[in-house]
Amino acid sequence: MKCPYCHHDDTQVIDTRAPEDGNTIRRRRRCTQCDKRFTTYERIELAMPVIVKKNGSRTEFETDKLRGSLMLALRKRPVSAEAVDTAIQRIEEKLLSSGEREVNSGYIGELVMRELKRLDKIAYIRFASVYKSFEDLSEFAEAIQEVKKT
Ligand SMILES: [Zn+2]
């Protein structure tokens, strides 16, 4: 890291701080030549994994699409936009921290169901009934029983 003042290329780290989000590390540096101080930020670069659909085709992850399916399930339900944002954030963090370069769309479906179960039981049943395409009434009843238990 070059000194921004005198361009000397030897600087010393005098303080390192990892803020609460854990993604950016802040370092205080001191130039060993001119003794001026400056701050650098280090960010972890994480990439969203590519989504592998059931038919084997690949697609980019899109937050808007994820939000779309959540909103559809939550239509007219008493859930705040903030709660939806938090759920989306949690899903994205799971995907990022998986470290995988590719994930099955089924995995994302499971993550969505987990969040919906927490947010709103009706929305969960809506999503699950489409997503899991229940074959008959008994499967549907089973899902409802499962929700009742939690
Ligand atoms: Zn310097």
Short mmCIF file of C-alpha atoms and ligand atoms in Angstrom, two decimals:
data_model
loop_
_atom_site.label_atom_id
_atom_site.label_comp_id
_atom_site.label_asym_id
_atom_site.label_seq_id
_atom_site.Cartn_x
_atom_site.Cartn_y
_atom_site.Cartn_z
CA MET A 1 0.00 0.00 0.00
CA LYS A 2 1.60 3.27 -1.15
CA CYS A 3 1.47 6.38 0.98
CA PRO A 4 -1.02 8.83 -0.63
CA TYR A 5 1.10 11.81 0.47
CA CYS A 6 4.68 11.00 -0.46
CA HIS A 7 4.12 7.76 -2.46
CA HIS A 8 6.55 5.90 -0.35
CA ASP A 9 5.72 2.22 -0.61
CA ASP A 10 6.32 1.14 2.94
CA THR A 11 3.46 1.76 5.33
CA GLN A 12 2.79 0.30 8.70
CA VAL A 13 -0.58 -0.89 9.99
CA ILE A 14 -1.17 0.77 13.34
CA ASP A 15 -4.76 -0.28 13.97
CA THR A 16 -7.17 -2.84 12.51
CA ARG A 17 -10.87 -2.73 13.11
CA ALA A 18 -13.61 -5.07 11.94
CA PRO A 19 -16.96 -3.29 12.15
CA GLU A 20 -20.21 -4.94 13.14
CA ASP A 21 -21.27 -6.08 9.68
CA GLY A 22 -18.07 -8.10 9.54
CA ASN A 23 -17.60 -7.47 5.83
CA THR A 24 -15.30 -4.47 5.86
CA ILE A 25 -12.03 -4.25 7.68
CA ARG A 26 -10.72 -0.79 8.44
CA ARG A 27 -7.01 -0.27 8.85
CA ARG A 28 -5.16 2.75 10.10
CA ARG A 29 -1.79 3.02 8.42
CA ARG A 30 1.27 5.14 9.01
CA CYS A 31 3.82 6.01 6.38
CA THR A 32 7.29 5.03 7.55
CA GLN A 33 8.81 7.91 5.58
CA CYS A 34 6.62 11.02 6.11
CA ASP A 35 4.81 9.72 9.18
CA LYS A 36 1.36 10.77 7.84
CA ARG A 37 -1.59 8.59 8.67
CA PHE A 38 -4.40 7.32 6.46
CA THR A 39 -7.16 4.73 6.48
CA THR A 40 -7.76 1.85 4.12
CA TYR A 41 -10.79 -0.40 3.80
CA GLU A 42 -10.71 -4.01 2.87
CA ARG A 43 -13.86 -5.67 1.60
CA ILE A 44 -14.53 -9.34 1.23
CA GLU A 45 -15.65 -10.00 -2.28
CA LEU A 46 -18.40 -12.56 -2.34
CA ALA A 47 -20.27 -13.64 -5.42
CA MET A 48 -23.79 -14.98 -5.58
CA PRO A 49 -23.86 -18.56 -6.76
CA VAL A 50 -25.43 -19.32 -10.12
CA ILE A 51 -28.81 -21.00 -9.89
CA VAL A 52 -29.29 -24.37 -11.53
CA LYS A 53 -32.91 -24.91 -12.51
CA LYS A 54 -34.67 -28.28 -12.56
CA ASN A 55 -34.14 -28.63 -16.30
CA GLY A 56 -30.40 -28.08 -15.83
CA SER A 57 -30.26 -24.56 -17.26
CA ARG A 58 -28.33 -21.87 -15.38
CA THR A 59 -29.56 -18.46 -14.43
CA GLU A 60 -28.25 -15.47 -12.52
CA PHE A 61 -29.58 -14.81 -9.07
CA GLU A 62 -31.96 -11.83 -9.06
CA THR A 63 -33.13 -10.17 -5.87
CA ASP A 64 -36.21 -8.81 -7.69
CA LYS A 65 -37.32 -12.30 -8.65
CA LEU A 66 -36.87 -13.50 -5.09
CA ARG A 67 -38.84 -10.51 -3.83
CA GLY A 68 -41.50 -11.23 -6.43
CA SER A 69 -42.12 -14.78 -5.23
CA LEU A 70 -42.17 -13.68 -1.60
CA MET A 71 -44.61 -10.85 -2.34
CA LEU A 72 -46.87 -13.15 -4.31
CA ALA A 73 -47.10 -15.56 -1.39
CA LEU A 74 -47.57 -12.65 1.04
CA ARG A 75 -50.25 -10.87 -1.00
CA LYS A 76 -52.73 -9.12 1.30
CA ARG A 77 -51.06 -10.61 4.37
CA PRO A 78 -50.19 -8.42 7.37
CA VAL A 79 -46.43 -8.49 6.90
CA SER A 80 -44.36 -5.31 6.79
CA ALA A 81 -42.03 -4.42 3.92
CA GLU A 82 -39.24 -4.29 6.46
CA ALA A 83 -39.85 -7.89 7.52
CA VAL A 84 -39.76 -8.94 3.86
CA ASP A 85 -36.47 -7.08 3.35
CA THR A 86 -34.97 -8.84 6.35
CA ALA A 87 -36.09 -12.22 5.02
CA ILE A 88 -34.55 -11.45 1.63
CA GLN A 89 -31.34 -10.35 3.29
CA ARG A 90 -31.17 -13.57 5.28
CA ILE A 91 -31.67 -15.68 2.16
CA GLU A 92 -28.99 -13.73 0.29
CA GLU A 93 -26.55 -14.07 3.18
CA LYS A 94 -27.12 -17.83 3.26
CA LEU A 95 -26.39 -18.04 -0.45
CA LEU A 96 -23.31 -15.86 -0.20
CA SER A 97 -21.87 -17.64 2.76
CA SER A 98 -22.48 -21.06 1.23
CA GLY A 99 -19.32 -20.46 -0.80
CA GLU A 100 -20.85 -22.55 -3.59
CA ARG A 101 -20.50 -21.45 -7.19
CA GLU A 102 -23.78 -23.11 -8.13
CA VAL A 103 -26.88 -23.99 -6.14
CA ASN A 104 -30.05 -25.84 -7.12
CA SER A 105 -33.19 -23.77 -7.40
CA GLY A 106 -34.66 -26.27 -4.94
CA TYR A 107 -32.30 -25.05 -2.26
CA ILE A 108 -33.53 -21.48 -2.69
CA GLY A 109 -37.10 -22.76 -2.53
CA GLU A 110 -36.31 -24.35 0.82
CA LEU A 111 -34.78 -21.10 2.09
CA VAL A 112 -37.87 -19.17 1.00
CA MET A 113 -40.15 -21.66 2.75
CA ARG A 114 -38.14 -21.39 5.93
CA GLU A 115 -38.51 -17.60 5.91
CA LEU A 116 -42.20 -17.66 5.06
CA LYS A 117 -42.89 -20.14 7.82
CA ARG A 118 -41.45 -17.60 10.21
CA LEU A 119 -43.24 -14.61 8.67
CA ASP A 120 -46.73 -15.84 7.95
CA LYS A 121 -48.23 -19.31 8.02
CA ILE A 122 -50.79 -18.62 5.30
CA ALA A 123 -48.12 -17.32 2.96
CA TYR A 124 -46.05 -20.37 3.73
CA ILE A 125 -48.89 -22.71 2.78
CA ARG A 126 -49.52 -20.71 -0.40
CA PHE A 127 -45.92 -20.90 -1.44
CA ALA A 128 -45.48 -24.52 -0.47
CA SER A 129 -48.62 -25.61 -2.32
CA VAL A 130 -47.33 -24.11 -5.56
CA TYR A 131 -43.70 -24.90 -5.02
CA LYS A 132 -44.12 -28.47 -3.88
CA SER A 133 -47.12 -28.90 -6.19
CA PHE A 134 -49.09 -31.01 -3.74
CA GLU A 135 -50.48 -34.04 -5.51
CA ASP A 136 -53.52 -34.49 -3.34
CA LEU A 137 -55.42 -33.24 -0.36
CA SER A 138 -53.57 -35.41 2.14
CA GLU A 139 -50.25 -33.74 1.28
CA PHE A 140 -51.89 -30.38 1.70
CA ALA A 141 -53.34 -31.43 5.06
CA GLU A 142 -49.94 -32.69 6.14
CA ALA A 143 -48.35 -29.32 5.40
CA ILE A 144 -51.05 -27.56 7.37
CA GLN A 145 -50.57 -29.91 10.30
CA GLU A 146 -46.85 -29.21 10.18
CA VAL A 147 -47.46 -25.47 10.33
CA LYS A 148 -49.88 -25.85 13.22
CA LYS A 149 -47.22 -27.63 15.22
CA THR A 150 -44.73 -24.78 14.93
ZN ZN B 1 4.43 9.16 3.19
#
